[in-house]
Coordinates of C-alpha atoms in Angstrom, one line a residue:
X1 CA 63.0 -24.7 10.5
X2 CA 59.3 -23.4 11.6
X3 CA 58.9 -21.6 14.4
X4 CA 56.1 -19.0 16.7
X5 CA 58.4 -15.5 18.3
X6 CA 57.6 -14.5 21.5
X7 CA 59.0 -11.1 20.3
X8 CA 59.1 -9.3 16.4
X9 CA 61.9 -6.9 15.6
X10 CA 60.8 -3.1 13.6
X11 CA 62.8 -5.2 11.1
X12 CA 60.7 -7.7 10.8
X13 CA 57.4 -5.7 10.5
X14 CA 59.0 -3.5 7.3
X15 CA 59.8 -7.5 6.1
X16 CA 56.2 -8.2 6.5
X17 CA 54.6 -5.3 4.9
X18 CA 57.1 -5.7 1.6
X19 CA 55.6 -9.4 1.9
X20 CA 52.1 -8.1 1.7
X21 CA 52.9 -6.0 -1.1
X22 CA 54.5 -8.8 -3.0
X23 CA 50.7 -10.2 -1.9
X24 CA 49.2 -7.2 -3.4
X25 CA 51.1 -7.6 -6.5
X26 CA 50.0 -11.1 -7.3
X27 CA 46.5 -10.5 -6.7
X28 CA 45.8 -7.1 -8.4
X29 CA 48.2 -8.9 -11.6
X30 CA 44.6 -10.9 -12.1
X31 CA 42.3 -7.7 -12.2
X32 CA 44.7 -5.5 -14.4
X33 CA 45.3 -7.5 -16.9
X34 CA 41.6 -8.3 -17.7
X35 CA 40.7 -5.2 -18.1
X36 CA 43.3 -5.1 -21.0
X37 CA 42.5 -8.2 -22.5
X38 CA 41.5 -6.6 -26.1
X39 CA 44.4 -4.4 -26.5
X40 CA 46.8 -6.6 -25.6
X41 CA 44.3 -9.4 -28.6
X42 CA 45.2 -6.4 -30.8
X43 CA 48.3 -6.1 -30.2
X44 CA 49.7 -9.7 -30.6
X45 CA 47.2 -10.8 -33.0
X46 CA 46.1 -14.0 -30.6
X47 CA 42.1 -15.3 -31.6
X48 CA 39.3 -14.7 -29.7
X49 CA 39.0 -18.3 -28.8
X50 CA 42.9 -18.3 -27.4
X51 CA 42.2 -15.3 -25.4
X52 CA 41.3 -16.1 -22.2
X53 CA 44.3 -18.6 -21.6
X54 CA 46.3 -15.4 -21.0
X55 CA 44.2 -15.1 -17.9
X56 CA 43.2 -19.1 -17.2
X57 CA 46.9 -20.1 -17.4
X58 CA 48.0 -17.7 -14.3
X59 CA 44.7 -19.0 -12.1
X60 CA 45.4 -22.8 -12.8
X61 CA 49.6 -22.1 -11.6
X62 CA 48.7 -19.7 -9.1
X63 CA 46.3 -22.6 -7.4
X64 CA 48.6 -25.4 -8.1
X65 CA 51.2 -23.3 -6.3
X66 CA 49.2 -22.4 -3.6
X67 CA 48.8 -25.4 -1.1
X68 CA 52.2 -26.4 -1.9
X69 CA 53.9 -23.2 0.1
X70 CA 54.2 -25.5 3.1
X71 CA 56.0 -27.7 1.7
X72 CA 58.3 -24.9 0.3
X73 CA 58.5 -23.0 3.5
X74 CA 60.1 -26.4 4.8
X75 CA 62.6 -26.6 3.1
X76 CA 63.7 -23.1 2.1
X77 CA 62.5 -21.1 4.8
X78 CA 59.9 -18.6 4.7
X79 CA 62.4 -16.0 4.5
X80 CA 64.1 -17.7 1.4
X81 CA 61.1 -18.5 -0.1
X82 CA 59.4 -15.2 -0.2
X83 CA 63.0 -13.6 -1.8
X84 CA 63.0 -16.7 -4.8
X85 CA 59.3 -16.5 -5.2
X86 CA 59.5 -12.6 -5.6
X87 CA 62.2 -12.6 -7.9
X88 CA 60.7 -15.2 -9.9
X89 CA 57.3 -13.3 -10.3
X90 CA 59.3 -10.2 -11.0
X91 CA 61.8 -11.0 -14.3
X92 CA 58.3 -12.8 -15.5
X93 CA 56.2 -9.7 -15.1
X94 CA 59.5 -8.2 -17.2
X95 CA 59.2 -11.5 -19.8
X96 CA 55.2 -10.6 -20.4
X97 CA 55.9 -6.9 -21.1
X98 CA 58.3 -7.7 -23.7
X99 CA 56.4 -11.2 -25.3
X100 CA 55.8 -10.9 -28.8
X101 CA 53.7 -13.7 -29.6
X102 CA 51.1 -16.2 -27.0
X103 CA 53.0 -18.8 -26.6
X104 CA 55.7 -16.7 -24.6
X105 CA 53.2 -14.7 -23.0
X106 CA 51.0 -17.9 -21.5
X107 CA 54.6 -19.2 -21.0
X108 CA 56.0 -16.1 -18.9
X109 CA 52.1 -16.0 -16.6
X110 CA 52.5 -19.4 -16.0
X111 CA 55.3 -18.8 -14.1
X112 CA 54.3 -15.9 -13.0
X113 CA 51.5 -17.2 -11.7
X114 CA 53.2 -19.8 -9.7
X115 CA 55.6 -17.4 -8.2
X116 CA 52.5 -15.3 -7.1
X117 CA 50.2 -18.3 -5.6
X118 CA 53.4 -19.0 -3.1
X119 CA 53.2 -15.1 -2.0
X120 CA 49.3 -15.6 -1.0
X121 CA 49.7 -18.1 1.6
X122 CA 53.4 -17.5 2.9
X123 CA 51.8 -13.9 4.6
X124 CA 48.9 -15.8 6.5
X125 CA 51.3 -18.3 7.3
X126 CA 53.7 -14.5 8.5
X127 CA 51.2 -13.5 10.8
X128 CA 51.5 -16.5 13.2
X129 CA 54.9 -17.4 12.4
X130 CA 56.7 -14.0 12.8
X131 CA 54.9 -12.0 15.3
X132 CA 53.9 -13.2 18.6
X133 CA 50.3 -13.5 19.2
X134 CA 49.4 -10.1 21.0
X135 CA 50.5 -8.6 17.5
X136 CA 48.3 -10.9 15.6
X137 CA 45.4 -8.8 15.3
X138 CA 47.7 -6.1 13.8
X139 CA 49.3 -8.0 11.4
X140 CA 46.4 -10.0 10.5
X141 CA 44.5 -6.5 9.7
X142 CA 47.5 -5.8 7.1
X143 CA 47.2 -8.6 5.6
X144 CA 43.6 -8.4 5.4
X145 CA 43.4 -4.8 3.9
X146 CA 45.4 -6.3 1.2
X147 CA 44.0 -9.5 0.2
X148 CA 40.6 -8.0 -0.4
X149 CA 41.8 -4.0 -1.7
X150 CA 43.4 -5.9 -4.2
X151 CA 40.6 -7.4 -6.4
X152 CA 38.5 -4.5 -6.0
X153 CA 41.2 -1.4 -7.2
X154 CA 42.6 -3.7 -9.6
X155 CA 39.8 -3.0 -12.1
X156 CA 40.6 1.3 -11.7
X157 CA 44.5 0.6 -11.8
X158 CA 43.8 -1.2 -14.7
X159 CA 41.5 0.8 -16.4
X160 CA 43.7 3.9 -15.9
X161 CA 47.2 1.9 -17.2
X162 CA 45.1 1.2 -20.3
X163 CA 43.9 4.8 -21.2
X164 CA 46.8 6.7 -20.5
X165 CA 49.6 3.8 -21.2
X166 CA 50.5 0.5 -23.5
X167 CA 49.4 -2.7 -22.3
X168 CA 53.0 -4.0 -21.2
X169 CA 52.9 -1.1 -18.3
X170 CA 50.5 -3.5 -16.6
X171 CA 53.2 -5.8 -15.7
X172 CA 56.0 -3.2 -16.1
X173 CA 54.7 -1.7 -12.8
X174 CA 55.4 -4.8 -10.7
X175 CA 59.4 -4.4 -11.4
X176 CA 59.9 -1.3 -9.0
X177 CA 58.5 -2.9 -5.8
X178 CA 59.9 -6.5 -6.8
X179 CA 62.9 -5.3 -7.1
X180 CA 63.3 -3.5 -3.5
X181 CA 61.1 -6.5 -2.4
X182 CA 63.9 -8.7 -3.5
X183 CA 66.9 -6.4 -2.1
X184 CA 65.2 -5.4 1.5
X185 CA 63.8 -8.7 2.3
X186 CA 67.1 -10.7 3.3
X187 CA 67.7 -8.2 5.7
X188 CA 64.7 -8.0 7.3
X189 CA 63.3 -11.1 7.9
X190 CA 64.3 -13.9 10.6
X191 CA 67.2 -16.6 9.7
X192 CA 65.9 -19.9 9.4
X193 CA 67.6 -22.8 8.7
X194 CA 66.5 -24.5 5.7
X195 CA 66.0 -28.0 5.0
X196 CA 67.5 -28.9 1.9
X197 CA 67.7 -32.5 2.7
X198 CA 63.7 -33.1 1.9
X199 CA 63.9 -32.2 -1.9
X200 CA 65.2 -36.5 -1.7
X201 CA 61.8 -36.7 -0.5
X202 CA 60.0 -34.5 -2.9
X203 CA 56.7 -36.4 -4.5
X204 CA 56.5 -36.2 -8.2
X205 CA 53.8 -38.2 -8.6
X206 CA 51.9 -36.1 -5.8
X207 CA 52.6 -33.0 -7.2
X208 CA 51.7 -34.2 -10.3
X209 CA 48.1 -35.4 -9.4
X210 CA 47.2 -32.4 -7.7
X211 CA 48.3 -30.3 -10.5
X212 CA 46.2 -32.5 -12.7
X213 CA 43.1 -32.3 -10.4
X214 CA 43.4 -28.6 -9.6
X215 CA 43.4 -27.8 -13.6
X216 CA 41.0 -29.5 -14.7
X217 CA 38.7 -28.3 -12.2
X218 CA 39.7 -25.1 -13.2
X219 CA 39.4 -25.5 -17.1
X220 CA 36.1 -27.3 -16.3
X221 CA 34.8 -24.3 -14.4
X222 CA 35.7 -22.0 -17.2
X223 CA 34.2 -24.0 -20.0
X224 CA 31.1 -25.3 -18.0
X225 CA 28.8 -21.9 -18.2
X226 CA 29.4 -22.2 -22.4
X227 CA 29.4 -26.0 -22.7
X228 CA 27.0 -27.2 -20.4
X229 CA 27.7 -28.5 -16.8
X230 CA 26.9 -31.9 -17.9
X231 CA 28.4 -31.6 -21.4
X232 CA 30.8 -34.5 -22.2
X233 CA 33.8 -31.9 -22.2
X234 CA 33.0 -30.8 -18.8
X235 CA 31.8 -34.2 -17.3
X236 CA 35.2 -35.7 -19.0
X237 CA 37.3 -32.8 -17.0
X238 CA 35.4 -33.2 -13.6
X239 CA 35.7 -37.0 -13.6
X240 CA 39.3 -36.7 -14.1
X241 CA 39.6 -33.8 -11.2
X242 CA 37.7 -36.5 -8.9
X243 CA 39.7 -39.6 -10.0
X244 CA 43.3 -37.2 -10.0
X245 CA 42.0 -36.0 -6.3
X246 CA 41.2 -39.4 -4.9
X247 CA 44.7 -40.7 -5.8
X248 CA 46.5 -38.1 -4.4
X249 CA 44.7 -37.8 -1.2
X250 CA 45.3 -41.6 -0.7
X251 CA 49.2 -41.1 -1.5
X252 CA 49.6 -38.3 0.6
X253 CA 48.0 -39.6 3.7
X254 CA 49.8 -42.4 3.7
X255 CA 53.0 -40.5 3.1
X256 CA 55.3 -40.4 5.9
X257 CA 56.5 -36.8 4.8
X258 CA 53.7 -35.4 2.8
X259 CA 53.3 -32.5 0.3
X260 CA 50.6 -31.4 1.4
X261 CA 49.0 -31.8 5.3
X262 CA 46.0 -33.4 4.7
X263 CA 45.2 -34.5 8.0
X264 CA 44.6 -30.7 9.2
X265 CA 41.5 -30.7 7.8
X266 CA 40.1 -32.9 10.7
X267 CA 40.1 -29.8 13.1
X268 CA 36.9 -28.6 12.8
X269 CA 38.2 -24.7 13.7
X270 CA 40.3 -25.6 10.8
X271 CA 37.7 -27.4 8.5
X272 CA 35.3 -25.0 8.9
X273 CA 37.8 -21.5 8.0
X274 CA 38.1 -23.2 4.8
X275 CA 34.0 -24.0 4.2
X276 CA 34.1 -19.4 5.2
X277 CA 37.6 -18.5 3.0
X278 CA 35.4 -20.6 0.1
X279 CA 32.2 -18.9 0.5
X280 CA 34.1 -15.4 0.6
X281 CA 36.1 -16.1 -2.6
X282 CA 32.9 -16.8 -3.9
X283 CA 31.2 -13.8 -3.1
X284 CA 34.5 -11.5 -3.0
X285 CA 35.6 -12.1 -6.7
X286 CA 32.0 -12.8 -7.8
X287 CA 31.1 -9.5 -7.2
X288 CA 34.3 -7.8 -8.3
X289 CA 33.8 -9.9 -11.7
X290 CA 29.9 -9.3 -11.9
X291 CA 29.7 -5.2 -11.3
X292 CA 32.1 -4.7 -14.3
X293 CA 30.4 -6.9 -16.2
X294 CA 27.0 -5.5 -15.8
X295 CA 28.2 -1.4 -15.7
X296 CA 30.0 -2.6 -19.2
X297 CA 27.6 -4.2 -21.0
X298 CA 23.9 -2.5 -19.8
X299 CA 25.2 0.8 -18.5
X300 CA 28.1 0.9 -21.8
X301 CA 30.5 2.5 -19.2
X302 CA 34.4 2.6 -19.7
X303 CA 37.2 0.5 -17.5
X304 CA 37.9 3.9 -15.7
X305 CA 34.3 4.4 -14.9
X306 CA 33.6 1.1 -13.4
X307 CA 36.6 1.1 -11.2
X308 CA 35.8 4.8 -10.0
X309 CA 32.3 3.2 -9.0
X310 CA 34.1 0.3 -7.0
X311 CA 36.2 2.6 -5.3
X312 CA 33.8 2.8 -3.0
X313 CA 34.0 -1.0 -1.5
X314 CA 37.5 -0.3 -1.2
X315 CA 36.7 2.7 1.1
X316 CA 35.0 0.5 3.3
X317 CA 37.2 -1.9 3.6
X318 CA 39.7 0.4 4.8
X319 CA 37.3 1.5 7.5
X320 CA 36.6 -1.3 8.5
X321 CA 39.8 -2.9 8.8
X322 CA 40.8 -1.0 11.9
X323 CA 37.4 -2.2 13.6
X324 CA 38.1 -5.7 12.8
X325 CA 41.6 -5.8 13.7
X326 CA 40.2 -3.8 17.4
X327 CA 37.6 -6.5 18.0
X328 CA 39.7 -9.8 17.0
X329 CA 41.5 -9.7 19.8
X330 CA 38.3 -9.1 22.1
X331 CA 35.2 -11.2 20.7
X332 CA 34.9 -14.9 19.5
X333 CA 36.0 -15.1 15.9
X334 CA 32.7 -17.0 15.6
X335 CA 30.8 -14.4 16.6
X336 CA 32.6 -11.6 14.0
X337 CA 32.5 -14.0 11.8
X338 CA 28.8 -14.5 12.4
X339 CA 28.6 -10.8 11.9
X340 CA 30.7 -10.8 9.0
X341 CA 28.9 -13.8 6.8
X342 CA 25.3 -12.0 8.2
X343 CA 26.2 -8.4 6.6
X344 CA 27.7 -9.9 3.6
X345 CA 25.0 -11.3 2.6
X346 CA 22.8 -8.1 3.0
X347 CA 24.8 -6.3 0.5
X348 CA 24.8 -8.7 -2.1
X349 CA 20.7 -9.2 -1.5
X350 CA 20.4 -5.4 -2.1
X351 CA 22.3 -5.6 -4.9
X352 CA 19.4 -8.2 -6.4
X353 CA 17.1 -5.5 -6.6
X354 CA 19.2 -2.9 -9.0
X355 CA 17.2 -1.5 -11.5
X356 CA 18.3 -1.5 -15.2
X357 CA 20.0 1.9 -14.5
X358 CA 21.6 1.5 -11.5
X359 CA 24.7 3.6 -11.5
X360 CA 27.1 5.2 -8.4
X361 CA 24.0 6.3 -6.5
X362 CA 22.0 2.8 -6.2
X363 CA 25.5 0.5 -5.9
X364 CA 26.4 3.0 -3.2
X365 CA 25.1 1.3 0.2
X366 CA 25.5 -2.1 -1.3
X367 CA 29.3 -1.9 -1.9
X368 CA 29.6 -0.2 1.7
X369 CA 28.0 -2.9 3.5
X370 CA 30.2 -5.2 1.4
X371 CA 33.5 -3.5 1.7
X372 CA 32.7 -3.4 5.5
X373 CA 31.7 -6.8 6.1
X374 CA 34.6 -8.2 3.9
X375 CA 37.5 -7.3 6.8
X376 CA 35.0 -9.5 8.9
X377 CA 34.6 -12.3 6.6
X378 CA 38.2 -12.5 5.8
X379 CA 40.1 -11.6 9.6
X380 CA 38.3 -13.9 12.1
X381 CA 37.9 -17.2 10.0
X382 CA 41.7 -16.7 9.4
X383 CA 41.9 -17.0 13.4
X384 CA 39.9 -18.8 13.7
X385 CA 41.2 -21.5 11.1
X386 CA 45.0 -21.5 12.0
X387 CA 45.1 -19.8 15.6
X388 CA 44.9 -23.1 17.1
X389 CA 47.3 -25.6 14.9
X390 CA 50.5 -26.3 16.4
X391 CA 52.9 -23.9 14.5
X392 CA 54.7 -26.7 12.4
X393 CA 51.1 -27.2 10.4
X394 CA 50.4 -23.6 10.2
X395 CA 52.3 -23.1 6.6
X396 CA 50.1 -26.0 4.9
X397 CA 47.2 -25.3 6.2
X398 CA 47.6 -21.5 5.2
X399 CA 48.3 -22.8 1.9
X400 CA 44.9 -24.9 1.8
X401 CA 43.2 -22.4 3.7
X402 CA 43.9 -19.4 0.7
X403 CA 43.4 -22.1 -1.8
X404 CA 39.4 -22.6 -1.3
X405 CA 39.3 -18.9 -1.2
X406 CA 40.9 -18.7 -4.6
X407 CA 38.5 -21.8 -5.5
X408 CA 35.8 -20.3 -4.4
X409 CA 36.3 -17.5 -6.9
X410 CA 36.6 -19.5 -9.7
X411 CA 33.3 -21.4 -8.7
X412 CA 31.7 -18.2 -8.4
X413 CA 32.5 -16.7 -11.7
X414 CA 32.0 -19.9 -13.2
X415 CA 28.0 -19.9 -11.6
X416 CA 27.2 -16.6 -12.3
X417 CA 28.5 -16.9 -16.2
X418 CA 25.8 -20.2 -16.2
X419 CA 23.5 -17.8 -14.8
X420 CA 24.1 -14.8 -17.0
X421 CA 24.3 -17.0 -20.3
X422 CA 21.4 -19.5 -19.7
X423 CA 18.8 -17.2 -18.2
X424 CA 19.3 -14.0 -20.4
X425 CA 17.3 -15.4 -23.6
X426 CA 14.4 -16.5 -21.3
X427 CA 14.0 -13.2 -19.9
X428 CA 14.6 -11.4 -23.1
X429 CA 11.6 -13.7 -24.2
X430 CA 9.4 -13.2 -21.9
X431 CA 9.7 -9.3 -22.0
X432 CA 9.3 -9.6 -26.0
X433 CA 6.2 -11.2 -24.9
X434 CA 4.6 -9.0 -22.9
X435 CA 5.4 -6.1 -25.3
X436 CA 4.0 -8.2 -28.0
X437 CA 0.5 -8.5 -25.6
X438 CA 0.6 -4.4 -25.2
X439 CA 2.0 -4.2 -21.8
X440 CA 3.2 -0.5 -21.9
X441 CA 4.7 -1.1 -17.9
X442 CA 7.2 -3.6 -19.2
X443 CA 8.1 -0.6 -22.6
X444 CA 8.5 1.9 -19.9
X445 CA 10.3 -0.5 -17.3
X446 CA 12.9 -0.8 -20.3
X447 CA 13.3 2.1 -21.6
X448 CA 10.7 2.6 -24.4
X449 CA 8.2 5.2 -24.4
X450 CA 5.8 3.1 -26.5
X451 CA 5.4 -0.3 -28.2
X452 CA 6.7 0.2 -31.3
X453 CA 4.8 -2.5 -34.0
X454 CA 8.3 -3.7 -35.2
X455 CA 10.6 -5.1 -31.8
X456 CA 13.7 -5.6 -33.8
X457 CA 14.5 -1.8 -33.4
X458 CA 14.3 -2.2 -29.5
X459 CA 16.0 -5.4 -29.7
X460 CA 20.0 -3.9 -27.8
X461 CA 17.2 -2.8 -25.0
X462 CA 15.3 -6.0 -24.8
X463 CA 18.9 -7.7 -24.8
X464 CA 19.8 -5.1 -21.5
X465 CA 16.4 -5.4 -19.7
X466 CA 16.7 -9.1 -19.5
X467 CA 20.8 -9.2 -18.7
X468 CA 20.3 -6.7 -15.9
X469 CA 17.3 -9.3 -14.7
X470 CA 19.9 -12.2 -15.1
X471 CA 22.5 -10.1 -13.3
X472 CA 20.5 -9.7 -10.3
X473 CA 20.0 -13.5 -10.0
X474 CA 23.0 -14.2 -10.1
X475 CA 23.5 -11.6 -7.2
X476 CA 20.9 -13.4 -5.2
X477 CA 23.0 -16.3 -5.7
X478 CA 26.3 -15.0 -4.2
X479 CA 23.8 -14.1 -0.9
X480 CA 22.9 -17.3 -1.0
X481 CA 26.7 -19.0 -0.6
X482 CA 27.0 -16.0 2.1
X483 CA 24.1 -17.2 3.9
X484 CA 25.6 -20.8 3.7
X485 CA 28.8 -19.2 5.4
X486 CA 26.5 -18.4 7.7
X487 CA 25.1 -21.4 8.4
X488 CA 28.2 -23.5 8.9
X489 CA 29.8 -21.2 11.4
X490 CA 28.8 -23.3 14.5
X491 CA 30.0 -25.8 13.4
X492 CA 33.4 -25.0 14.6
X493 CA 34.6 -26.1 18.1
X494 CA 36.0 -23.5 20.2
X495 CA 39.3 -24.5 21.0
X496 CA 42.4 -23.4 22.4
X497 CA 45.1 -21.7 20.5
X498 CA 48.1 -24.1 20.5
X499 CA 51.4 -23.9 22.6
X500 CA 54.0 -21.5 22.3
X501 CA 57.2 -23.6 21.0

């Protein structure tokens, strides 16, 4: 049974913060492990080419998982879901510490990941279900601070397990909190009754199709930047997303008990928190996958370095959080969203104009104006997508709501690798070029203090220059999706937040 409170126990508050760390968990599992990827290639002996499936396997369970969590929350509960998915993502975090070969590690984050993409939406679905809607702001602010903290300490937390610890100690450290998680949370949480009866109903087929649509998308997202957008691989995998998603949105809206609440998406409030959580996930993990990327490669920094740089979005975000969570309650979520999507997109414009040796000083402002504007991008559209849905839609349309901000990430990365790998050799042309022609501002603008006659010995430099230049495109082009964000915001019809019942 689903149900709003009109009142929320001191129990149920410490049962929604161990939620939220079970939250924190899945999402900083993503960060950490990448930044252990070659140690743990070392280590088991697994190809370069089977690498990143250690990583692609968790995102394409964790999405699959995500939009089904109302379902879930029907029948179990929300109280008995959180406690199964918990333990579940807990003995796997055990199982990848101790794999000794691929196969059982991609089998254990599998899992893993599935558990985890059931903990995402079950807390957003918390705020509206548990607390009564004074305390909204408060408990939306939690969640908040941890959906977008996550992603961007995960890369410092990572870094530091790897240089002072063994690569299993990155999933080692999720047993402690799981297991209190797991203990505490039956205690804490409000008894519902669960509804065991609609597993009779349960929709293979449905479940199947989505699962089918959602990976392929993913694995075409992931091989697109390498293959070619239009390569027959990736127009193959995109066709069969398409065809897999037609079918099941026919199935399920015909469907008399569905799997997934399609029919949400006709609330425009609604419609248009999922266009903001998308654009968000784009920008969000875009930049939390693009600053390592270029502080690796052009600035030749360590894991622990980068993260101690981004450190400082996560300091905004904390300040900010208490603002936001303040002026929810007060102004139009349009509005602060307005705001939000409006500053966003400042900081990841500034960020297009880094020089070749930006470092702590010049990402400074930009990752404050980002960390700051995040809590605005993330709190209001949340309110303002599910505030208004009678309650018993709220858990599926929190599921659909977190999935196109986990979408959006993976569209993101996916963008700026096209960006990164098909504009680089252009640039570094074009500057080999002009030093060929003598141009001694383009030698200094790199690095060089003259043109040498023979450009191999400059070629790592030429190779920098011209990936910091494709670097800050693809910056200008996470502004750009903010500024779409932007764009689509009035679009949404105020409405009136639904009955208490």
């Amino acid at each position: 049974m689903i149900w709003r409170t009109t009142s929320a126990r001191i129990a149920t508050w410490f049962g929604f913060i161990l939620m939220c760390l079970g939250m924190f968990m899945a999402i900083l599992d993503i960060q950490v492990v990448a930044t252990s990827l070659p140690a743990i290639q070392h280590s088991l002996r697994i190809s370069p080419d089977a690498m990143s499936w250690i990583q692609t396997a968790y995102l394409i369970a964790e999405i699959t998982a995500i939009p089904l969590t109302g379902w879930l929350t029907r029948v179990l509960t929300l109280r008995w879901l959180f406690v199964i998915a918990i333990f579940i993502f807990t003995v796997t975090s055990i199982g990848c510490a101790f794999s000794t070969n691929f196969t059982s590690l991609v089998s254990f984050r599998i899992l893993q990941g599935f558990a985890g993409g059931t903990l995402i939406p079950a807390v957003f679905s918390g705020i509206f279900l548990l607390f009564p809607p004074r305390a909204h702001p408060i408990a939306g602010t939690i969640a908040g601070i941890v959906a977008v903290l996550a992603p961007t300490v995960g890369p410092v937390v990572g870094g530091w397990i790897t240089h002072h610890y063994s690569w299993p100690w990155l999933f080692l450290i999720n047993v402690v909190p799981g297991v209190i998680a797991v203990v505490a949370t039956p205690f804490l949480l409000p008894r519902g009754r669960p509804r065991l009866n609609q597993l009779k109903h349960f929709d293979a087929m449905a479940l199947a199709l989505m699962a089918v649509a959602l990976a392929s998308l993913e694995i075409g997202l992931k091989q697109a930047p390498h293959n070619g957008w239009f390569s027959a691989v990736c127009f193959g995998l995109f066709a069969l997303c398409a065809a897999a998603t037609a079918a099941f949105a026919v199935r399920t809206l015909k469907a008399v008990q569905p799997l997934v609440e399609l029919r949400t998406l006709k609330v425009s409030s609604f419609s248009v928190g999922c266009g903001l959580s998308f654009c968000l996930g784009v920008g969000l993990f875009g930049a939390v996958y693009l600053m390592p990327v270029f502080l690796a490669y052009v600035r030749q920094q360590d894991p622990l370095q980068i993260g101690s740089i981004m450190l400082v979005t996560g300091a905004a975000q904390l300040v900010a959080a208490p603002i936001a969570g303040a002026l929810e309650s007060r102004v139009n979520p349009r509005w602060l969203s307005a705001f939000g999507f409006g500053l966003f997109a400042i900081g990841l414009g500034m960020s297009a104009f880094e020089s070749r040796t930006a470092d702590f000083d010049e990402m400074f402002w930009p990752q404050v104006l980002r960390g700051f504007a995040a809590m605005f991008c993330l709190l209001p559209p949340t309110r303002l997508a599910l505030e208004t849905l009678p309650h018993k839609q709220v858990p599926d349309a929190s599921g659909l709501f977190n999935m196109m901000r986990n979408l959006g990430g993976a569209v993101g990365i996916a963008l700026i690798d096209t960006v990164l790998y098909g504009r680089t050799s252009g640039h570094a042309e074009a500057i080999r070029q002009r030093l060929i022609a003598g141009d001694i501002t383009t030698a200094k603008a790199i690095g060089l203090d003259r043109i040498s006659p023979d450009l191999a010995a400059a070629a790592s430099m030429i190779e920098q220059a011209a990936f910091a230049t494709s670097v800050n495109e693809a910056w200008a082009l996470l502004a750009a999706v903010a500024l779409l964000g932007l764009l689509i915001i009035p679009l949404a019809r105020s409405q009136r937040p639904a009955a208490e019942g």
